[in-house]
Amino acid sequence: MKISDAMVAAINDQIKAEFDSAYIYLAMSAYFEDAGLEGMAHWMKKQYKEEVEHAEKFIDYLYERGARVIIPEIAKPKEAYADALEVFKTAYSHEQYVTSRIYKLVDLASSEKDYATLSMLQWFVNEQMEEEDNTGSIVSKLEFLGSDKHGVYTVDRELAAR
Ligand SMILES: [Fe+2]
Ligand SMILES: [Fe+2]
């Protein structure tokens, strides 16, 4: 079964969203490097690389289906944040947004009875669950610590191990 034009366009859109995510996390990594929080910088750099891998997964999928890939323009990410908590809150809500995008892709694939795309998307459904869990639990820790700088430093050490 040939993949539909609408599905190809929606996946190309998602390729852009994954590269935008990568850039957002790379900018967060740069923010943390500048703030002297090297563990968080390292964590965000890994996150950046994961997002590039997500984009590549979608790219390779379109190649496999014989569809045209459009390499997107990447949006300039936000550079300034108040503190580590604001960064991770932004990352958490960004992941929730990406999950809603993935669900829309699932809706489209379902309505088209495109079972191959549905099967590919299942990996992303699971991945988003993990991404929300990871960023959400860091937000909870940082919220608990509040202005405890020593505590934030401990979380920084912990995130260096990713
Ligand atoms: Fe992603
Ligand atoms: Fe993500």
Coordinates of N, CA, C and O and ligand atoms in Angstrom, one line a residue:
M1 N 0.8 -1.2 0.0 CA 0.0 0.0 0.0 C 0.9 1.2 0.0 O 1.8 1.3 0.8
K2 N 0.5 2.2 -0.9 CA 1.3 3.4 -1.0 C 1.0 4.3 0.2 O -0.2 4.4 0.5
I3 N 2.0 5.0 0.8 CA 1.7 5.9 1.8 C 1.1 7.2 1.2 O 1.4 7.6 0.1
S4 N 0.1 7.8 2.0 CA -0.6 8.9 1.4 C 0.2 10.2 1.4 O 1.1 10.3 2.3
D5 N -0.2 11.1 0.6 CA 0.5 12.4 0.6 C 0.3 13.1 1.9 O 1.2 13.8 2.4
A6 N -0.9 13.0 2.5 CA -1.2 13.7 3.8 C -0.3 13.1 4.9 O 0.2 13.9 5.7
M7 N -0.1 11.8 4.8 CA 0.8 11.2 5.9 C 2.2 11.6 5.7 O 2.9 11.9 6.6
V8 N 2.7 11.6 4.4 CA 4.1 12.1 4.1 C 4.3 13.5 4.6 O 5.3 13.8 5.3
A9 N 3.3 14.4 4.3 CA 3.4 15.8 4.8 C 3.4 15.9 6.3 O 4.2 16.6 6.9
A10 N 2.6 15.1 7.0 CA 2.5 15.1 8.4 C 3.9 14.6 9.0 O 4.3 15.1 10.0
I11 N 4.5 13.6 8.4 CA 5.7 13.1 9.0 C 6.9 14.1 8.7 O 7.7 14.3 9.5
N12 N 6.8 14.7 7.5 CA 7.8 15.7 7.2 C 7.7 16.9 8.3 O 8.7 17.4 8.7
D13 N 6.5 17.2 8.7 CA 6.3 18.2 9.7 C 6.9 17.8 11.0 O 7.4 18.6 11.8
Q14 N 6.7 16.5 11.3 CA 7.3 15.9 12.6 C 8.8 15.9 12.5 O 9.4 16.1 13.6
I15 N 9.4 15.7 11.4 CA 10.8 15.7 11.2 C 11.3 17.1 11.7 O 12.3 17.3 12.4
K16 N 10.6 18.1 11.2 CA 11.0 19.5 11.7 C 10.8 19.7 13.2 O 11.7 20.2 13.8
A17 N 9.7 19.1 13.7 CA 9.5 19.2 15.2 C 10.6 18.6 16.0 O 11.0 19.0 17.0
E18 N 11.1 17.4 15.4 CA 12.2 16.7 16.1 C 13.5 17.5 16.1 O 14.2 17.6 17.1
F19 N 13.8 18.1 14.9 CA 15.0 19.0 14.8 C 14.8 20.2 15.7 O 15.8 20.7 16.3
D20 N 13.6 20.8 15.7 CA 13.4 22.0 16.6 C 13.6 21.6 18.1 O 14.3 22.3 18.8
S21 N 13.2 20.4 18.4 CA 13.4 19.9 19.8 C 14.9 19.8 20.1 O 15.4 20.2 21.1
A22 N 15.6 19.2 19.1 CA 17.0 19.0 19.3 C 17.7 20.3 19.6 O 18.5 20.5 20.5
Y23 N 17.3 21.4 18.8 CA 17.9 22.7 19.0 C 17.5 23.3 20.3 O 18.4 24.0 20.9
I24 N 16.3 23.1 20.7 CA 15.9 23.6 22.1 C 16.7 23.0 23.1 O 17.2 23.8 24.0
Y25 N 17.0 21.7 23.1 CA 17.8 21.1 24.1 C 19.3 21.5 24.0 O 20.0 21.6 25.0
L26 N 19.8 21.7 22.8 CA 21.2 22.1 22.6 C 21.3 23.5 23.3 O 22.3 23.8 23.9
A27 N 20.3 24.4 23.1 CA 20.4 25.7 23.7 C 20.3 25.6 25.2 O 21.0 26.4 25.9
M28 N 19.5 24.7 25.7 CA 19.4 24.5 27.2 C 20.8 24.0 27.7 O 21.2 24.4 28.8
S29 N 21.4 23.1 26.9 CA 22.8 22.6 27.3 C 23.8 23.8 27.4 O 24.6 23.9 28.3
A30 N 23.7 24.7 26.4 CA 24.6 25.8 26.4 C 24.3 26.7 27.6 O 25.2 27.3 28.2
Y31 N 23.0 26.9 27.9 CA 22.6 27.7 29.1 C 23.3 27.1 30.4 O 23.9 27.8 31.2
F32 N 23.2 25.8 30.5 CA 23.7 25.1 31.7 C 25.3 25.2 31.8 O 25.8 25.3 32.8
E33 N 25.9 25.0 30.6 CA 27.4 25.2 30.6 C 27.8 26.5 31.1 O 28.7 26.7 31.9
D34 N 27.0 27.5 30.7 CA 27.3 28.9 31.1 C 27.1 29.1 32.6 O 27.8 29.9 33.2
A35 N 26.1 28.4 33.1 CA 25.7 28.5 34.5 C 26.6 27.7 35.4 O 26.4 27.7 36.6
G36 N 27.5 26.9 34.8 CA 28.4 26.1 35.6 C 27.7 24.8 36.1 O 28.2 24.1 37.0
L37 N 26.6 24.4 35.5 CA 25.9 23.2 35.9 C 26.2 22.1 34.8 O 25.4 21.9 33.9
E38 N 27.4 21.5 35.0 CA 27.9 20.7 33.9 C 27.1 19.3 33.7 O 27.0 18.8 32.6
G39 N 26.6 18.8 34.8 CA 25.8 17.6 34.8 C 24.5 17.8 33.9 O 24.2 17.0 33.1
M40 N 23.9 18.9 34.2 CA 22.6 19.2 33.5 C 22.9 19.5 32.0 O 22.2 19.2 31.1
A41 N 24.1 20.2 31.8 CA 24.5 20.5 30.4 C 24.7 19.2 29.6 O 24.3 19.0 28.5
H42 N 25.4 18.2 30.3 CA 25.6 16.9 29.7 C 24.3 16.2 29.4 O 24.1 15.6 28.3
W43 N 23.4 16.3 30.4 CA 22.1 15.6 30.2 C 21.3 16.2 29.0 O 20.8 15.4 28.2
M44 N 21.4 17.5 28.9 CA 20.7 18.2 27.8 C 21.3 17.9 26.4 O 20.7 17.8 25.4
K45 N 22.7 17.7 26.4 CA 23.4 17.4 25.2 C 23.0 16.0 24.7 O 22.8 15.8 23.5
K46 N 22.8 15.1 25.7 CA 22.4 13.7 25.3 C 20.9 13.8 24.7 O 20.6 13.1 23.8
Q47 N 20.1 14.6 25.4 CA 18.7 14.8 24.9 C 18.7 15.3 23.5 O 17.9 14.9 22.7
Y48 N 19.6 16.3 23.2 CA 19.7 16.9 21.9 C 20.0 15.7 20.9 O 19.4 15.7 19.8
K49 N 21.0 14.9 21.2 CA 21.4 13.8 20.3 C 20.2 12.8 20.1 O 20.0 12.3 19.0
E50 N 19.5 12.6 21.1 CA 18.3 11.7 21.0 C 17.3 12.2 20.0 O 16.7 11.5 19.3
E51 N 17.1 13.6 20.1 CA 16.1 14.2 19.2 C 16.5 14.1 17.8 O 15.7 13.9 16.9
V52 N 17.8 14.2 17.5 CA 18.3 14.1 16.2 C 18.1 12.7 15.7 O 17.7 12.4 14.6
E53 N 18.3 11.7 16.6 CA 18.0 10.3 16.3 C 16.5 10.1 15.9 O 16.1 9.3 15.0
H54 N 15.6 10.8 16.7 CA 14.2 10.7 16.4 C 13.9 11.2 14.9 O 13.2 10.6 14.2
A55 N 14.5 12.4 14.6 CA 14.3 12.9 13.3 C 14.8 11.9 12.2 O 14.1 11.7 11.2
E56 N 15.9 11.3 12.5 CA 16.5 10.3 11.6 C 15.6 9.1 11.4 O 15.5 8.5 10.3
K57 N 15.0 8.7 12.5 CA 14.0 7.5 12.4 C 12.9 7.8 11.4 O 12.5 7.0 10.6
F58 N 12.4 9.1 11.6 CA 11.3 9.4 10.6 C 11.8 9.6 9.2 O 11.1 9.2 8.3
I59 N 13.0 10.1 9.1 CA 13.6 10.3 7.7 C 13.7 8.9 7.1 O 13.3 8.7 5.9
D60 N 14.3 8.0 7.8 CA 14.6 6.6 7.3 C 13.3 5.9 7.0 O 13.2 5.1 6.0
Y61 N 12.2 6.2 7.8 CA 10.9 5.6 7.5 C 10.4 6.1 6.2 O 9.9 5.3 5.4
L62 N 10.5 7.4 6.0 CA 10.0 7.9 4.7 C 10.8 7.3 3.5 O 10.2 7.0 2.5
Y63 N 12.1 7.2 3.7 CA 12.9 6.6 2.6 C 12.4 5.2 2.3 O 12.2 4.7 1.2
E64 N 12.1 4.4 3.4 CA 11.7 3.0 3.3 C 10.3 2.9 2.6 O 10.1 2.0 1.8
R65 N 9.5 4.0 2.8 CA 8.2 4.0 2.1 C 8.3 4.6 0.7 O 7.3 4.8 0.0
G66 N 9.5 5.0 0.3 CA 9.7 5.6 -1.1 C 9.1 7.0 -1.2 O 8.7 7.4 -2.3
A67 N 9.1 7.7 0.0 CA 8.5 9.0 0.0 C 9.6 10.1 0.0 O 10.7 9.8 0.4
R68 N 9.2 11.3 -0.4 CA 10.2 12.4 -0.4 C 10.4 13.1 0.9 O 9.4 13.4 1.6
V69 N 11.6 13.2 1.3 CA 11.9 13.8 2.6 C 12.3 15.3 2.4 O 13.1 15.6 1.4
I70 N 11.7 16.2 3.1 CA 12.0 17.6 3.0 C 12.9 18.0 4.3 O 12.4 17.9 5.4
I71 N 14.1 18.4 4.0 CA 15.0 18.8 5.1 C 14.6 20.2 5.6 O 14.6 21.1 4.8
P72 N 14.1 20.3 6.8 CA 13.5 21.6 7.3 C 14.4 22.7 7.7 O 15.6 22.4 8.1
E73 N 13.9 23.9 7.8 CA 14.5 25.0 8.5 C 14.3 24.8 10.0 O 13.2 24.4 10.4
I74 N 15.3 25.1 10.8 CA 15.2 24.8 12.2 C 15.0 26.2 12.9 O 15.7 27.2 12.6
A75 N 14.0 26.2 13.8 CA 13.6 27.5 14.5 C 14.7 27.8 15.5 O 15.3 26.9 16.1
K76 N 15.0 29.1 15.7 CA 16.0 29.6 16.7 C 15.4 29.3 18.1 O 14.3 29.8 18.4
P77 N 16.1 28.6 18.9 CA 15.6 28.3 20.3 C 15.8 29.5 21.2 O 16.6 30.3 21.1
K78 N 15.0 29.4 22.3 CA 15.1 30.4 23.4 C 16.5 30.2 24.1 O 16.9 29.0 24.3
E79 N 17.1 31.3 24.5 CA 18.5 31.2 25.1 C 18.5 31.4 26.6 O 19.4 30.9 27.3
A80 N 17.6 32.3 27.0 CA 17.7 32.8 28.4 C 16.7 32.1 29.3 O 15.5 32.0 28.9
Y81 N 17.1 31.7 30.5 CA 16.2 31.1 31.5 C 16.5 31.7 32.8 O 17.6 32.1 33.1
A82 N 15.5 31.6 33.7 CA 15.7 32.2 35.1 C 16.6 31.2 35.9 O 17.5 31.7 36.6
D83 N 16.3 29.9 35.8 CA 17.0 29.0 36.6 C 16.8 27.5 36.1 O 16.1 27.4 35.1
A84 N 17.4 26.6 36.7 CA 17.3 25.2 36.3 C 15.9 24.7 36.3 O 15.5 24.0 35.3
L85 N 15.1 25.1 37.3 CA 13.7 24.7 37.3 C 12.9 25.1 36.1 O 12.2 24.4 35.5
E86 N 13.1 26.4 35.7 CA 12.4 26.9 34.5 C 12.8 26.1 33.3 O 12.0 25.8 32.4
V87 N 14.1 25.8 33.2 CA 14.6 25.0 32.0 C 13.8 23.6 31.9 O 13.3 23.3 30.9
F88 N 13.8 22.9 33.1 CA 13.2 21.6 33.0 C 11.7 21.6 32.9 O 11.1 20.7 32.3
K89 N 11.1 22.7 33.5 CA 9.6 22.9 33.3 C 9.3 23.1 31.8 O 8.4 22.5 31.3
T90 N 10.2 23.9 31.1 CA 10.0 24.1 29.7 C 10.2 22.8 28.9 O 9.4 22.5 28.0
A91 N 11.2 22.0 29.3 CA 11.5 20.7 28.6 C 10.3 19.8 28.8 O 9.8 19.1 27.9
Y92 N 9.7 19.8 30.1 CA 8.6 18.9 30.4 C 7.4 19.3 29.5 O 6.8 18.4 28.9
S93 N 7.1 20.6 29.5 CA 5.9 20.9 28.7 C 6.1 20.8 27.2 O 5.2 20.4 26.5
H94 N 7.4 20.9 26.8 CA 7.7 20.7 25.4 C 7.4 19.2 25.0 O 6.9 18.9 24.0
E95 N 7.8 18.3 25.9 CA 7.6 16.9 25.7 C 6.1 16.5 25.6 O 5.7 15.7 24.9
Q96 N 5.4 17.2 26.5 CA 3.9 17.0 26.5 C 3.3 17.4 25.1 O 2.5 16.8 24.5
Y97 N 3.9 18.5 24.6 CA 3.4 19.0 23.3 C 3.8 18.0 22.2 O 3.0 17.7 21.3
V98 N 5.0 17.5 22.3 CA 5.5 16.5 21.3 C 4.6 15.3 21.3 O 4.2 14.7 20.3
T99 N 4.2 14.8 22.5 CA 3.3 13.7 22.7 C 2.0 13.9 22.0 O 1.5 13.1 21.2
S100 N 1.5 15.2 22.1 CA 0.2 15.5 21.5 C 0.3 15.4 20.0 O -0.6 15.0 19.2
R101 N 1.5 15.8 19.5 CA 1.8 15.7 18.0 C 1.8 14.3 17.6 O 1.3 13.9 16.5
I102 N 2.5 13.4 18.3 CA 2.6 12.0 18.0 C 1.2 11.4 18.0 O 0.9 10.6 17.1
Y103 N 0.4 11.8 18.9 CA -1.0 11.2 19.0 C -1.8 11.6 17.7 O -2.6 10.9 17.2
K104 N -1.5 12.9 17.3 CA -2.2 13.3 16.1 C -1.8 12.5 14.8 O -2.6 12.2 14.0
L105 N -0.5 12.1 14.8 CA 0.0 11.3 13.7 C -0.7 9.9 13.8 O -1.1 9.3 12.8
V106 N -0.8 9.4 15.0 CA -1.5 8.1 15.3 C -3.0 8.2 14.8 O -3.4 7.3 14.1
D107 N -3.6 9.3 15.1 CA -5.0 9.5 14.6 C -5.1 9.4 13.1 O -6.0 8.8 12.6
L108 N -4.2 10.1 12.5 CA -4.2 10.2 11.0 C -3.9 8.8 10.4 O -4.7 8.4 9.5
A109 N -2.9 8.1 10.9 CA -2.6 6.8 10.4 C -3.8 5.8 10.6 O -4.1 5.0 9.8
S110 N -4.4 6.0 11.8 CA -5.6 5.1 12.1 C -6.7 5.4 11.1 O -7.3 4.4 10.5
S111 N -7.0 6.7 10.8 CA -8.1 7.0 9.9 C -7.8 6.5 8.5 O -8.7 6.2 7.8
E112 N -6.5 6.4 8.2 CA -6.2 5.9 6.8 C -6.0 4.4 6.8 O -5.6 3.9 5.7
K113 N -6.1 3.8 7.9 CA -5.8 2.3 8.0 C -4.4 2.1 7.5 O -4.1 1.1 6.8
D114 N -3.4 3.0 7.8 CA -2.0 2.8 7.4 C -1.3 2.1 8.6 O -0.7 2.7 9.5
Y115 N -1.4 0.7 8.5 CA -0.9 -0.1 9.7 C 0.6 -0.1 9.8 O 1.1 -0.2 10.9
A116 N 1.3 0.1 8.7 CA 2.8 0.2 8.7 C 3.2 1.4 9.5 O 4.1 1.4 10.4
T117 N 2.6 2.6 9.2 CA 2.9 3.8 9.9 C 2.5 3.7 11.4 O 3.2 4.1 12.3
L118 N 1.3 3.1 11.7 CA 0.9 2.9 13.0 C 1.9 2.1 13.8 O 2.2 2.4 15.0
S119 N 2.4 1.1 13.2 CA 3.4 0.2 13.9 C 4.7 1.0 14.1 O 5.3 0.9 15.2
M120 N 5.2 1.8 13.2 CA 6.3 2.6 13.4 C 6.1 3.6 14.5 O 7.0 3.9 15.4
L121 N 4.9 4.2 14.6 CA 4.6 5.2 15.6 C 4.5 4.7 17.0 O 4.7 5.4 18.0
Q122 N 4.2 3.4 17.1 CA 4.1 2.8 18.4 C 5.4 3.0 19.2 O 5.4 3.3 20.4
W123 N 6.5 2.9 18.6 CA 7.8 3.2 19.2 C 7.9 4.6 19.8 O 8.3 4.8 21.0
F124 N 7.3 5.6 19.1 CA 7.3 7.0 19.5 C 6.3 7.2 20.7 O 6.6 8.0 21.6
V125 N 5.2 6.4 20.7 CA 4.3 6.5 21.8 C 5.0 6.1 23.1 O 4.9 6.8 24.1
N126 N 5.7 5.0 23.0 CA 6.4 4.5 24.2 C 7.5 5.5 24.6 O 7.8 5.8 25.8
E127 N 8.2 6.0 23.6 CA 9.4 6.9 23.9 C 8.9 8.2 24.5 O 9.5 8.7 25.5
Q128 N 7.7 8.7 24.1 CA 7.2 9.9 24.7 C 6.8 9.7 26.2 O 6.9 10.6 27.0
M129 N 6.3 8.5 26.4 CA 5.9 8.2 27.8 C 7.2 8.3 28.7 O 7.1 8.9 29.8
E130 N 8.3 7.8 28.2 CA 9.5 7.8 28.9 C 10.1 9.3 29.0 O 10.5 9.7 30.1
E131 N 10.0 10.0 28.0 CA 10.5 11.4 27.9 C 9.7 12.3 28.9 O 10.3 13.1 29.6
E132 N 8.4 12.1 29.0 CA 7.6 12.9 30.0 C 8.0 12.5 31.4 O 8.0 13.3 32.3
D133 N 8.2 11.2 31.6 CA 8.5 10.7 32.9 C 9.9 11.2 33.4 O 10.0 11.7 34.5
N134 N 10.9 11.2 32.5 CA 12.2 11.7 32.8 C 12.2 13.1 33.2 O 12.7 13.5 34.2
T135 N 11.7 14.0 32.3 CA 11.7 15.4 32.5 C 10.8 15.8 33.7 O 11.2 16.6 34.5
G136 N 9.6 15.1 33.8 CA 8.7 15.4 34.9 C 9.3 15.1 36.2 O 9.1 15.9 37.2
S137 N 10.1 14.0 36.3 CA 10.6 13.7 37.7 C 11.7 14.6 38.1 O 11.9 14.9 39.2
I138 N 12.5 15.2 37.1 CA 13.5 16.2 37.4 C 12.8 17.5 37.9 O 13.2 18.1 38.8
V139 N 11.7 17.8 37.2 CA 10.9 19.0 37.7 C 10.5 18.9 39.1 O 10.7 19.8 39.9
S140 N 10.0 17.7 39.5 CA 9.5 17.4 40.8 C 10.6 17.6 41.8 O 10.5 18.2 42.9
K141 N 11.8 17.0 41.5 CA 13.0 17.2 42.4 C 13.3 18.6 42.6 O 13.6 19.1 43.7
L142 N 13.4 19.4 41.5 CA 13.9 20.8 41.6 C 12.8 21.6 42.3 O 13.2 22.5 43.0
E143 N 11.6 21.3 42.1 CA 10.5 22.0 42.8 C 10.6 21.7 44.3 O 10.5 22.7 45.1
F144 N 10.9 20.5 44.7 CA 11.1 20.2 46.1 C 12.2 20.9 46.7 O 12.1 21.4 47.8
L145 N 13.3 21.1 45.9 CA 14.5 21.7 46.5 C 14.4 23.2 46.6 O 15.0 23.8 47.5
G146 N 13.6 23.8 45.7 CA 13.4 25.3 45.7 C 14.7 26.0 45.6 O 15.5 25.8 44.7
S147 N 15.0 26.8 46.7 CA 16.2 27.7 46.6 C 17.4 27.0 47.2 O 18.4 27.7 47.5
D148 N 17.3 25.7 47.5 CA 18.4 25.0 48.1 C 19.5 24.7 47.1 O 19.4 23.7 46.3
K149 N 20.5 25.6 47.0 CA 21.5 25.5 46.0 C 22.4 24.2 46.1 O 22.8 23.6 45.1
H150 N 22.6 23.8 47.3 CA 23.4 22.6 47.5 C 22.6 21.4 46.9 O 23.2 20.5 46.3
G151 N 21.3 21.4 47.1 CA 20.4 20.3 46.5 C 20.5 20.3 45.0 O 20.6 19.3 44.4
V152 N 20.4 21.5 44.4 CA 20.4 21.6 43.0 C 21.8 21.1 42.5 O 21.8 20.4 41.4
Y153 N 22.9 21.4 43.2 CA 24.2 20.9 42.8 C 24.2 19.3 42.9 O 24.8 18.7 42.0
T154 N 23.5 18.7 43.9 CA 23.4 17.3 44.0 C 22.7 16.7 42.8 O 23.1 15.7 42.2
V155 N 21.6 17.3 42.4 CA 20.9 16.9 41.2 C 21.8 17.0 39.9 O 21.8 16.1 39.1
D156 N 22.6 18.1 39.9 CA 23.5 18.3 38.8 C 24.5 17.1 38.7 O 24.7 16.6 37.6
R157 N 25.0 16.7 39.8 CA 26.0 15.5 39.9 C 25.3 14.3 39.4 O 25.8 13.5 38.6
E158 N 24.0 14.1 39.8 CA 23.2 12.9 39.5 C 23.0 12.9 37.9 O 23.2 11.8 37.3
L159 N 22.7 14.0 37.3 CA 22.4 14.0 35.9 C 23.6 13.9 35.0 O 23.5 13.5 33.9
A160 N 24.8 14.1 35.7 CA 26.1 13.9 34.9 C 26.2 12.4 34.6 O 27.0 12.1 33.6
A161 N 25.5 11.5 35.3 CA 25.7 10.1 35.0 C 24.9 9.5 33.9 O 25.0 8.4 33.6
R162 N 24.1 10.4 33.2 CA 23.2 9.9 32.2 C 24.1 9.3 31.0 O 25.0 10.0 30.6
Ligands
FE1 FE 11.6 13.4 20.0
FE2 FE 11.8 14.3 23.2

